[in-house]
Tab-separated table of C-alpha atoms in Angstrom:
chain	number	residue	atom	x	y	z
A	13	MET	CA	86.566	90.765	46.857
A	14	SER	CA	87.268	92.384	43.686
A	15	LEU	CA	89.193	95.613	43.143
A	16	ALA	CA	85.857	97.453	42.441
A	17	GLU	CA	84.568	96.381	46.312
A	18	ALA	CA	87.492	97.553	47.986
A	19	PRO	CA	87.178	100.432	50.341
A	20	GLN	CA	87.963	103.748	49.180
A	21	LEU	CA	89.912	106.350	51.154
A	22	GLU	CA	87.869	109.362	52.458
A	23	ASN	CA	88.364	112.272	50.152
A	24	THR	CA	90.695	114.498	52.322
A	25	GLY	CA	89.860	117.759	50.906
A	26	ILE	CA	91.700	120.345	49.491
A	27	LYS	CA	92.434	123.408	51.700
A	28	PHE	CA	93.533	126.624	49.999
A	29	LEU	CA	95.058	129.711	51.921
A	30	ASN	CA	94.884	133.096	50.555
A	31	GLU	CA	98.031	133.964	52.310
A	32	PRO	CA	101.127	131.694	53.134
A	33	MET	CA	101.517	130.835	56.611
A	34	LYS	CA	104.459	131.523	58.866
A	35	ALA	CA	106.621	127.995	59.091
A	36	ASP	CA	109.348	126.810	61.539
A	37	SER	CA	111.109	125.114	58.811
A	38	GLU	CA	110.819	124.900	54.844
A	39	THR	CA	112.081	122.380	52.438
A	40	ASP	CA	112.002	122.637	48.507
A	41	VAL	CA	111.385	119.747	46.296
A	42	ILE	CA	110.425	121.604	43.276
A	43	TYR	CA	111.375	119.896	40.155
A	44	MET	CA	111.717	116.526	41.895
A	45	MET	CA	108.860	114.282	41.027
A	46	CYS	CA	106.638	111.628	42.988
A	47	PRO	CA	107.636	109.948	45.513
A	48	MET	CA	110.250	112.543	46.571
A	49	HIS	CA	107.624	114.835	47.993
A	50	LEU	CA	106.516	112.208	50.555
A	51	LEU	CA	109.789	110.765	51.486
A	52	THR	CA	111.550	114.458	51.975
A	53	LEU	CA	108.168	115.181	54.149
A	54	ASP	CA	108.737	111.809	55.965
A	55	ASP	CA	112.694	113.302	56.793
A	56	LYS	CA	111.848	116.710	57.506
A	57	VAL	CA	108.867	116.181	60.076
A	58	LYS	CA	111.047	114.259	61.953
A	59	GLU	CA	113.476	116.973	62.135
A	60	ILE	CA	111.052	119.452	64.066
A	61	ARG	CA	109.023	119.318	67.262
A	62	ALA	CA	105.515	118.754	67.886
A	63	GLY	CA	103.528	121.843	67.353
A	64	GLN	CA	106.034	123.257	64.809
A	65	ILE	CA	105.047	123.805	61.049
A	66	LEU	CA	106.912	122.632	58.334
A	67	SER	CA	106.390	124.362	54.792
A	68	ILE	CA	107.111	122.150	51.827
A	69	LEU	CA	107.372	123.594	48.104
A	70	THR	CA	106.601	121.524	45.477
A	71	ASP	CA	105.443	121.874	41.670
A	72	TYR	CA	104.473	118.298	41.482
A	73	ASP	CA	100.451	118.318	40.929
A	74	GLY	CA	100.080	114.797	42.458
A	75	ALA	CA	101.162	116.400	45.785
A	76	LEU	CA	97.761	117.760	46.087
A	77	GLU	CA	96.146	114.702	47.048
A	78	ASP	CA	99.325	112.910	48.536
A	79	ILE	CA	100.196	115.356	51.092
A	80	PRO	CA	97.160	115.839	52.777
A	81	GLU	CA	96.358	111.971	52.761
A	82	TRP	CA	99.982	111.449	54.221
A	83	CYS	CA	99.040	113.805	56.945
A	84	ASN	CA	95.769	111.391	57.474
A	85	LYS	CA	97.906	108.431	57.789
A	86	THR	CA	100.698	109.551	59.806
A	87	GLY	CA	98.620	112.008	62.076
A	88	ASN	CA	100.285	114.920	61.600
A	89	GLU	CA	97.794	118.201	60.655
A	90	PHE	CA	97.298	119.311	57.294
A	91	LEU	CA	96.843	122.836	57.593
A	92	GLY	CA	96.643	124.150	53.727
A	93	ILE	CA	98.020	125.019	50.571
A	94	TYR	CA	99.295	128.351	49.172
A	95	GLU	CA	99.351	128.549	45.127
A	96	ASP	CA	102.514	130.618	43.909
A	97	ILE	CA	103.056	131.598	40.482
A	98	ASP	CA	104.733	128.231	39.754
A	99	HIS	CA	104.438	126.094	42.742
A	100	TYR	CA	102.552	125.170	45.763
A	101	LYS	CA	103.455	125.603	49.661
A	102	PHE	CA	101.974	123.072	51.749
A	103	PHE	CA	101.907	123.514	55.509
A	104	ILE	CA	101.943	120.870	58.063
A	105	LYS	CA	101.821	120.849	61.821
A	106	LYS	CA	103.393	118.246	63.345
A	107	VAL	CA	101.229	116.586	65.900
A	108	LYS	CA	102.597	114.684	69.219
A	109	GLY	CA	102.547	111.090	68.819
A	110	SER	CA	102.374	111.312	65.178
A	111	ARG	CA	104.245	108.531	63.164
B	4	MET	CA	158.354	97.641	21.829
B	5	LYS	CA	158.388	100.001	24.510
B	6	LYS	CA	154.869	101.201	24.996
B	7	ILE	CA	154.587	104.972	26.384
B	8	TYR	CA	151.277	106.368	27.300
B	9	LEU	CA	151.147	110.358	26.873
B	10	ASP	CA	147.435	110.566	26.966
B	11	HIS	CA	146.137	111.213	30.114
B	12	VAL	CA	143.569	113.566	29.391
B	13	ALA	CA	141.727	111.199	27.304
B	14	THR	CA	141.716	108.588	30.357
B	15	ASN	CA	143.883	106.976	32.846
B	16	PRO	CA	144.372	103.368	34.311
B	17	LEU	CA	142.586	102.512	37.195
B	18	HIS	CA	144.378	102.983	40.497
B	19	PRO	CA	145.081	99.223	42.046
B	20	GLU	CA	143.557	100.247	45.149
B	21	VAL	CA	140.712	101.529	43.351
B	22	LEU	CA	140.155	98.237	41.536
B	23	ASP	CA	140.170	96.498	44.907
B	24	ALA	CA	137.787	98.713	46.431
B	25	MET	CA	135.216	97.794	43.669
B	26	LEU	CA	135.631	94.253	43.119
B	27	PRO	CA	133.300	93.417	45.776
B	28	TYR	CA	130.543	95.260	44.344
B	29	PHE	CA	130.734	92.965	41.216
B	30	LYS	CA	130.783	89.622	43.230
B	31	GLU	CA	128.844	89.191	46.750
B	32	LEU	CA	127.837	93.004	47.383
B	33	TYR	CA	125.802	92.993	44.399
B	34	GLY	CA	122.583	94.200	46.388
B	35	ASN	CA	120.135	97.195	45.164
B	36	PRO	CA	121.012	100.009	47.251
B	37	LEU	CA	117.404	100.790	47.182
B	38	SER	CA	116.590	97.367	48.753
B	39	LEU	CA	115.908	97.485	52.386
B	40	TYR	CA	117.574	94.134	53.560
B	41	GLU	CA	121.341	93.933	54.199
B	42	PRO	CA	122.778	93.466	50.670
B	43	GLY	CA	120.827	96.536	49.611
B	44	VAL	CA	121.856	98.530	52.992
B	45	LYS	CA	125.499	97.693	52.641
B	46	ALA	CA	125.234	98.837	48.838
B	47	ARG	CA	123.762	102.196	49.877
B	48	GLU	CA	126.162	102.676	52.456
B	49	ALA	CA	128.866	102.216	49.957
B	50	ILE	CA	127.128	104.665	47.894
B	51	GLU	CA	126.969	107.452	50.621
B	52	ASN	CA	130.638	106.742	51.733
B	53	ALA	CA	131.775	107.271	48.210
B	54	ARG	CA	129.685	110.583	48.207
B	55	GLU	CA	131.367	111.639	51.258
B	56	SER	CA	135.003	111.241	49.833
B	57	THR	CA	133.782	112.649	46.443
B	58	ALA	CA	132.848	115.736	48.174
B	59	ASP	CA	135.664	116.143	50.432
B	60	LEU	CA	137.921	116.341	47.345
B	61	ILE	CA	136.247	119.483	46.088
B	62	ASN	CA	135.379	120.738	49.467
B	63	ALA	CA	131.935	120.325	49.119
B	64	LYS	CA	129.140	118.549	51.416
B	65	ALA	CA	127.947	115.186	50.691
B	66	LYS	CA	124.468	115.960	49.714
B	67	GLU	CA	125.731	118.287	47.175
B	68	ILE	CA	126.956	115.544	44.925
B	69	ILE	CA	125.103	114.019	42.359
B	70	PHE	CA	126.356	110.868	40.693
B	71	THR	CA	126.035	110.704	37.015
B	72	ALA	CA	127.720	108.485	34.454
B	73	SER	CA	130.060	110.725	32.806
B	74	GLY	CA	131.248	114.358	32.323
B	75	ALA	CA	129.085	114.600	29.178
B	76	GLU	CA	126.351	113.923	31.349
B	77	SER	CA	126.990	116.295	34.223
B	78	ASN	CA	127.553	119.106	31.657
B	79	ASN	CA	124.046	118.441	30.053
B	80	PHE	CA	122.503	118.288	33.218
B	81	ALA	CA	124.093	121.630	34.393
B	82	LEU	CA	122.852	123.408	31.439
B	83	LYS	CA	119.510	122.110	30.615
B	84	GLY	CA	118.510	121.458	34.175
B	85	ILE	CA	119.622	125.084	35.448
B	86	GLY	CA	118.078	126.676	31.884
B	87	TYR	CA	114.620	124.819	32.302
B	88	ALA	CA	114.375	125.521	36.351
B	89	LEU	CA	115.097	129.471	35.722
B	90	GLN	CA	113.511	130.037	32.292
B	91	ASN	CA	110.876	131.977	33.846
B	92	LYS	CA	113.325	134.355	35.197
B	93	GLY	CA	115.189	134.663	32.102
B	94	LYS	CA	116.468	132.884	28.960
B	95	HIS	CA	120.280	133.997	28.456
B	96	ILE	CA	122.902	131.708	28.786
B	97	ILE	CA	126.843	132.714	28.896
B	98	VAL	CA	129.252	130.150	27.884
B	99	SER	CA	132.865	130.273	26.195
B	100	LYS	CA	133.874	129.434	22.681
B	101	VAL	CA	136.690	126.895	24.172
B	102	GLU	CA	134.155	124.437	26.122
B	103	HIS	CA	133.499	120.981	25.597
B	104	HIS	CA	131.121	119.769	23.134
B	105	SER	CA	128.884	118.773	25.716
B	106	ILE	CA	128.479	121.961	26.948
B	107	LEU	CA	128.764	124.080	23.243
B	108	ASN	CA	125.911	121.150	21.900
B	109	SER	CA	123.910	121.758	25.128
B	110	ALA	CA	124.050	125.421	24.615
B	111	ARG	CA	122.853	124.940	20.579
B	112	PHE	CA	119.879	122.856	22.177
B	113	LEU	CA	118.704	125.500	24.353
B	114	GLU	CA	119.180	128.007	21.599
B	115	LYS	CA	116.640	125.734	19.761
B	116	GLN	CA	114.453	125.948	22.830
B	117	GLY	CA	114.229	129.670	22.565
B	118	PHE	CA	117.363	130.404	24.723
B	119	ALA	CA	119.893	132.921	23.911
B	120	VAL	CA	123.168	132.152	24.029
B	121	THR	CA	126.622	134.506	24.257
B	122	TYR	CA	129.775	132.314	23.254
B	123	LEU	CA	132.613	134.334	24.707
B	124	PRO	CA	135.873	134.628	22.837
B	125	VAL	CA	139.103	134.013	24.286
B	126	ASP	CA	142.693	135.218	23.757
B	127	ASN	CA	145.436	133.817	22.249
B	128	HIS	CA	146.346	131.880	25.268
B	129	GLY	CA	142.557	130.658	25.573
B	130	LEU	CA	141.990	132.677	28.642
B	131	VAL	CA	138.458	134.043	28.912
B	132	ASP	CA	138.567	137.669	30.455
B	133	PRO	CA	136.253	138.140	33.465
B	134	ALA	CA	135.569	141.713	32.088
B	135	ALA	CA	134.176	140.181	29.089
B	136	VAL	CA	131.875	137.979	31.316
B	137	GLU	CA	130.602	141.035	33.160
B	138	LYS	CA	130.027	142.910	30.280
B	139	ALA	CA	127.998	140.156	28.385
B	140	VAL	CA	125.509	139.757	31.554
B	141	THR	CA	121.803	141.237	30.906
B	142	ASP	CA	119.027	141.390	33.048
B	143	GLU	CA	117.969	137.857	31.259
B	144	THR	CA	121.033	135.980	32.292
B	145	ILE	CA	120.388	132.858	34.341
B	146	LEU	CA	123.694	130.893	33.915
B	147	ILE	CA	127.269	131.209	33.037
B	148	SER	CA	129.523	128.005	32.115
B	149	VAL	CA	133.210	128.303	31.666
B	150	ILE	CA	135.514	125.214	31.560
B	151	HIS	CA	137.990	125.141	34.258
B	152	ALA	CA	140.953	123.640	32.390
B	153	SER	CA	141.149	122.729	29.017
B	154	PRO	CA	141.829	119.188	27.572
B	155	GLU	CA	143.246	120.464	24.198
B	156	ILE	CA	145.711	123.319	25.097
B	157	GLY	CA	146.010	122.982	29.091
B	158	THR	CA	144.796	126.989	30.056
B	159	ILE	CA	143.553	127.103	33.536
B	160	GLN	CA	140.858	129.518	33.381
B	161	SER	CA	140.464	132.310	36.207
B	162	ILE	CA	136.970	130.513	37.357
B	163	ALA	CA	137.502	132.515	40.811
B	164	ASP	CA	137.377	135.923	39.427
B	165	ILE	CA	134.568	134.970	37.029
B	166	GLY	CA	132.708	133.252	39.770
B	167	LYS	CA	133.147	136.181	42.024
B	168	ILE	CA	131.069	138.771	39.224
B	169	ALA	CA	128.365	135.770	38.734
B	170	LYS	CA	127.997	135.665	42.918
B	171	ALA	CA	127.866	139.746	42.759
B	172	LYS	CA	125.232	139.323	40.087
B	173	GLY	CA	123.129	136.607	41.601
B	174	ILE	CA	123.722	134.626	38.451
B	175	PHE	CA	124.595	130.665	38.680
B	176	PHE	CA	127.811	129.514	37.690
B	177	HIS	CA	129.216	126.418	36.302
B	178	THR	CA	132.490	124.981	35.408
B	179	ASP	CA	133.269	121.979	33.611
B	180	ALA	CA	136.448	120.795	35.734
B	181	VAL	CA	136.775	117.418	34.200
B	182	ALA	CA	140.276	118.152	32.875
B	183	SER	CA	141.200	119.853	36.244
B	184	VAL	CA	140.146	117.590	39.024
B	185	GLY	CA	142.654	115.231	40.033
B	186	ASN	CA	145.545	117.449	38.185
B	187	ILE	CA	145.427	120.467	40.172
B	188	PRO	CA	143.582	121.548	43.864
B	189	VAL	CA	139.879	122.022	42.907
B	190	ASP	CA	137.822	123.910	45.616
B	191	VAL	CA	134.387	124.635	44.963
B	192	GLN	CA	134.206	127.327	47.692
B	193	ALA	CA	137.126	129.015	46.478
B	194	LEU	CA	136.472	129.037	42.883
B	195	ASN	CA	132.655	130.539	43.832
B	196	VAL	CA	131.083	128.033	41.475
B	197	ASP	CA	127.570	126.545	42.028
B	198	LEU	CA	127.500	123.911	39.635
B	199	MET	CA	130.819	121.891	38.772
B	200	THR	CA	131.095	118.874	36.584
B	201	PHE	CA	134.023	116.020	37.243
B	202	ALA	CA	134.973	112.410	36.218
B	203	ALA	CA	136.287	109.866	37.973
B	204	HIS	CA	138.655	108.611	35.199
B	205	GLN	CA	140.503	111.883	35.107
B	206	PHE	CA	142.088	110.771	38.413
B	207	TYR	CA	142.449	106.906	38.172
B	208	GLY	CA	138.852	106.001	38.858
B	209	PRO	CA	136.581	103.907	36.634
B	210	LYS	CA	135.230	104.993	33.310
B	211	GLY	CA	130.834	105.349	33.947
B	212	ALA	CA	131.218	107.287	37.235
B	213	ALA	CA	131.296	111.067	37.161
B	214	ALA	CA	129.341	113.716	39.316
B	215	LEU	CA	127.763	117.319	39.077
B	216	TYR	CA	128.452	119.364	42.262
B	217	VAL	CA	125.056	121.491	43.069
B	218	ARG	CA	125.364	124.142	45.751
B	219	GLU	CA	122.868	123.586	48.284
B	220	GLY	CA	119.560	124.779	47.735
B	221	THR	CA	119.879	124.913	44.174
B	222	ARG	CA	116.735	123.796	41.871
B	223	ILE	CA	117.409	122.024	38.843
B	224	VAL	CA	115.307	120.008	36.672
B	225	PRO	CA	116.651	116.419	36.147
B	226	LEU	CA	117.464	114.792	32.862
B	227	ILE	CA	116.154	111.477	33.678
B	228	TYR	CA	113.191	110.803	35.820
B	229	GLY	CA	111.726	107.628	37.283
B	230	GLY	CA	112.909	106.859	40.746
B	231	ILE	CA	114.093	108.194	43.987
B	232	GLN	CA	117.877	107.684	43.257
B	233	GLU	CA	120.264	110.571	43.967
B	234	GLY	CA	117.744	112.565	45.802
B	235	GLY	CA	115.122	112.068	42.836
B	236	ARG	CA	117.326	114.197	40.861
B	237	ARG	CA	119.051	111.209	38.690
B	238	ALA	CA	116.852	108.245	38.379
B	239	GLY	CA	118.159	104.746	37.660
B	240	THR	CA	119.760	101.901	39.563
B	241	GLU	CA	123.171	103.065	40.713
B	242	ASN	CA	126.239	101.788	39.131
B	243	VAL	CA	127.468	100.921	42.305
B	244	PRO	CA	130.958	99.527	41.670
B	245	ALA	CA	131.761	102.602	39.629
B	246	ILE	CA	130.549	104.938	42.051
B	247	VAL	CA	132.555	103.125	44.865
B	248	GLY	CA	135.392	103.343	42.682
B	249	MET	CA	135.117	107.066	42.120
B	250	GLY	CA	135.117	107.390	46.019
B	251	LYS	CA	137.931	105.768	46.477
B	252	ALA	CA	139.896	107.214	43.365
B	253	ALA	CA	138.929	110.540	45.282
B	254	GLU	CA	140.186	109.479	48.394
B	255	ILE	CA	143.514	108.834	46.868
B	256	THR	CA	143.913	111.696	44.945
B	257	LYS	CA	143.304	113.913	48.134
B	258	ARG	CA	146.348	112.198	49.539
B	259	ASP	CA	148.460	112.034	46.582
B	260	LEU	CA	147.479	115.450	44.427
B	261	GLN	CA	150.833	117.136	45.523
B	262	LYS	CA	152.793	114.232	44.618
B	263	ARG	CA	151.221	113.818	41.165
B	264	ILE	CA	151.751	117.551	40.523
B	265	ASP	CA	155.738	117.354	41.977
B	266	HIS	CA	156.028	114.449	39.461
B	267	VAL	CA	154.356	115.604	36.405
B	268	THR	CA	155.614	119.415	36.044
B	269	PRO	CA	159.282	118.810	35.629
B	270	LEU	CA	158.520	116.244	32.780
B	271	ARG	CA	156.108	118.395	31.360
B	272	ASP	CA	158.510	121.042	31.079
B	273	LYS	CA	161.191	118.901	29.432
B	274	ILE	CA	158.999	117.757	26.828
B	275	ILE	CA	157.999	121.420	26.112
B	276	SER	CA	161.503	122.749	26.243
B	277	SER	CA	162.847	120.139	23.794
B	278	ALA	CA	159.713	120.300	21.412
B	279	LEU	CA	160.241	124.342	21.196
B	280	LYS	CA	163.957	123.596	20.095
B	281	ILE	CA	162.392	122.141	16.888
B	282	ASP	CA	161.653	124.798	13.815
B	283	LYS	CA	158.010	125.156	12.965
B	284	VAL	CA	156.945	123.910	16.547
B	285	ILE	CA	154.611	126.294	18.288
B	286	LEU	CA	153.253	125.699	22.071
B	287	THR	CA	149.485	126.230	22.188
B	288	GLY	CA	147.718	127.430	25.261
B	289	HIS	CA	149.009	129.352	28.188
B	290	PRO	CA	152.913	129.205	28.670
B	291	HIS	CA	152.630	129.109	32.674
B	292	GLN	CA	148.579	128.954	33.659
B	293	ARG	CA	148.271	125.266	32.432
B	294	LEU	CA	147.737	121.917	33.721
B	295	PRO	CA	151.022	120.549	35.172
B	296	GLY	CA	151.064	117.285	32.935
B	297	HIS	CA	149.988	119.008	29.649
B	298	ALA	CA	152.145	119.999	26.698
B	299	SER	CA	149.943	120.802	23.673
B	300	PHE	CA	151.706	122.094	19.947
B	301	VAL	CA	151.173	122.733	16.645
B	302	VAL	CA	153.376	121.896	14.338
B	303	GLU	CA	153.922	123.778	10.639
B	304	TYR	CA	153.468	121.544	7.287
B	305	ILE	CA	152.459	118.029	9.072
B	306	GLU	CA	149.015	116.967	9.552
B	307	GLY	CA	148.241	115.847	13.203
B	308	GLU	CA	146.817	112.547	12.720
B	309	ALA	CA	149.839	111.612	10.772
B	310	MET	CA	151.854	112.632	13.369
B	311	LEU	CA	149.771	110.749	15.763
B	312	LEU	CA	150.212	107.516	13.994
B	313	MET	CA	153.910	108.000	13.398
B	314	LEU	CA	154.235	108.213	17.143
B	315	ALA	CA	152.286	105.275	17.632
B	316	PHE	CA	154.400	103.423	15.222
B	317	LYS	CA	157.077	104.093	17.608
B	318	GLY	CA	155.059	103.068	20.827
B	319	ILE	CA	153.871	106.550	21.878
B	320	TYR	CA	150.319	106.957	22.448
B	321	SER	CA	149.299	110.871	22.130
B	322	ALA	CA	146.261	112.630	20.772
B	323	SER	CA	145.520	115.432	18.388
B	324	GLY	CA	142.843	118.050	19.787
B	325	SER	CA	139.780	116.521	21.272
B	326	ALA	CA	138.912	113.290	20.682
B	327	CYS	CA	135.545	114.235	18.969
B	328	SER	CA	137.016	116.647	16.325
B	329	SER	CA	139.918	114.353	15.379
B	330	LYS	CA	137.894	111.652	14.359
B	331	ALA	CA	135.709	113.581	12.243
B	332	LEU	CA	138.782	115.216	10.791
B	333	LYS	CA	137.640	118.641	11.690
B	334	SER	CA	139.553	121.651	12.947
B	335	SER	CA	139.461	122.157	16.560
B	336	PRO	CA	137.123	124.907	17.749
B	337	VAL	CA	139.188	125.755	20.215
B	338	LEU	CA	142.438	126.179	18.051
B	339	ILE	CA	140.643	128.609	15.817
B	340	SER	CA	139.577	130.194	18.968
B	341	ILE	CA	142.986	131.036	20.252
B	342	GLY	CA	143.492	132.288	16.566
B	343	VAL	CA	145.325	129.285	15.175
B	344	PRO	CA	145.341	129.469	11.433
B	345	VAL	CA	143.170	126.825	9.999
B	346	HIS	CA	145.996	125.112	8.144
B	347	LEU	CA	148.031	124.962	11.275
B	348	ALA	CA	145.021	123.752	13.357
B	349	GLN	CA	145.233	120.265	11.645
B	350	GLY	CA	148.787	119.847	12.913
B	351	SER	CA	147.844	119.716	16.459
B	352	VAL	CA	149.296	117.464	19.032
B	353	VAL	CA	148.640	117.015	22.742
B	354	PHE	CA	150.675	115.287	25.280
B	355	THR	CA	149.471	114.504	28.481
B	356	LEU	CA	151.428	112.968	31.273
B	357	GLY	CA	150.366	110.774	34.554
B	358	GLU	CA	151.879	109.330	37.703
B	359	GLY	CA	153.209	106.609	35.502
B	360	THR	CA	154.955	108.538	33.430
B	361	THR	CA	158.910	108.261	33.767
B	362	GLU	CA	161.821	110.390	33.376
B	363	ALA	CA	163.097	107.630	30.970
B	364	ASP	CA	159.789	107.696	28.877
B	365	ILE	CA	160.361	111.433	28.486
B	366	ASN	CA	163.773	111.105	27.440
B	367	TYR	CA	162.927	108.247	24.899
B	368	PHE	CA	160.093	110.471	23.384
B	369	ASN	CA	162.506	113.413	23.211
B	370	GLU	CA	165.098	111.384	20.942
C-alpha cells in the first residue's frame, strides 16, 4: 500500500465555545511547543476522576487538531475550545474506562 | 614554586565526590534520558535526583528547576523568556548598572526589540536602593532583575527587600545568584524571587551545568525549541554527567556551606586588613555586606593587568574585574558605577578564596 492509499483519520471537527466552561482542574502550557500539550494532557487526565473536567491552556495552533484527535484515540470526551485573547482553552471530560 | 589560587569567583575545582558521582555517566550509564529502555530510564532517574538536590539547596520544588548550560544562558533565558511572555502586558524592564554582561546585553537586545529598560544606579558600595526600584516602576513594568552578589566587588544586595516591592506590585523579579549560591545561604522564598540564576562550577560542581529557578506557574518563552527536555522549556539532549555533578555539588554544598563560610571569612579579613595598610590601596564594594571569601581593591598608579601578571609570576592567581572587561582592557562598568575614577578603575584586583585556601597561602600572599 502506498502512503496515498493509507486510511485517513476521520476529521474530528472543532467545537468553539462562546464562554469558557467551569473546569475541575486547569493546566497551563502556554509558550510550550508540540508535543508538550499532549504529554501534559496525558499526565493531567490521570490526576482527575471520571466525569471531571480538565482545561488546558495553550497558544500552540497544532493543538486545534491534536487535542480533539487525542480525545478520540483515548476515549475521553472533547467538550470544546474557548478562544481567549492570546491563547486557547481546551475542555476535556475524563471518561470512565478511557486510556 | 608554590601555586595559590585566589580566583574562586572565576571558577572552582571539582569536588572529588562530584567527580566520582559523574564518572559512571560518562562510561556505562550513557543512555539518553528520553529512551524508554533501562539505560535511558537510569539516566532519567539520575537527572530527576539531581533536580531534587539542586532545588533543595535553594529551598525550591524540583519542578521549578530548569537545567541550562551556563549562568549566562539562564540570565538570557530569564530576561528574554519573561520579556517575550509578558510583552502584551507591558514592555518595561528594570535592571541595575552592576549586572553581569549576560543581563546587560540581554537588556540591550530587548531594547532593540522595542522594550524600554531602566538601568538603576548604585551607591559607592555598589548597593541598589530598594526605594529607587520602587520609584522606577511604571504601569508597563513586567520584570525587575538585580544581581544577588557582585563577582567584581563582592557586595550582596538587599534582594529580599527589592523582592517585597516587586511582589506587592505584582512584577516578576529575577536575581542573578551565580556568585552567591555556594558562598552564602540562598533561599528563594526568603528572597522573594520568582526567577533565579545559579551555576554549578561556583560551588565545586562542573562547568556546563547551571539552572534557572522559575517559580511554579510562571509562563516563560523558551530560548531553545525542539524536544520535550526540561518540560519543553529547554530542548536538547541533556548533559547527564554535568547535571548529575550539579546535583551532587548542591548536596555537598548544603552540608558544608557553614564550614566553608567559617573557613574563608577570617582569611578574607586578613587579606583586607593587610592590603589596606599599603598606601594607595582602596577596598571596593561593601565593607561588611559582602561575600565571605571576597576581597577586591583598586590600586592607584598601577594597572590591574600588570599586577595580575606580577602576582602570577609569584604563583598567585587572581583576577582584575570581570573576565570579559579585563580581556577587552575596558574599564569595568561596575567600578565606574560605584564612582571609581577611570584612571583608578584600571588598577583593579580581585582575590576570591575557597575551601582549599589555607592560612599559609594567605601569609605567603601577604608577604
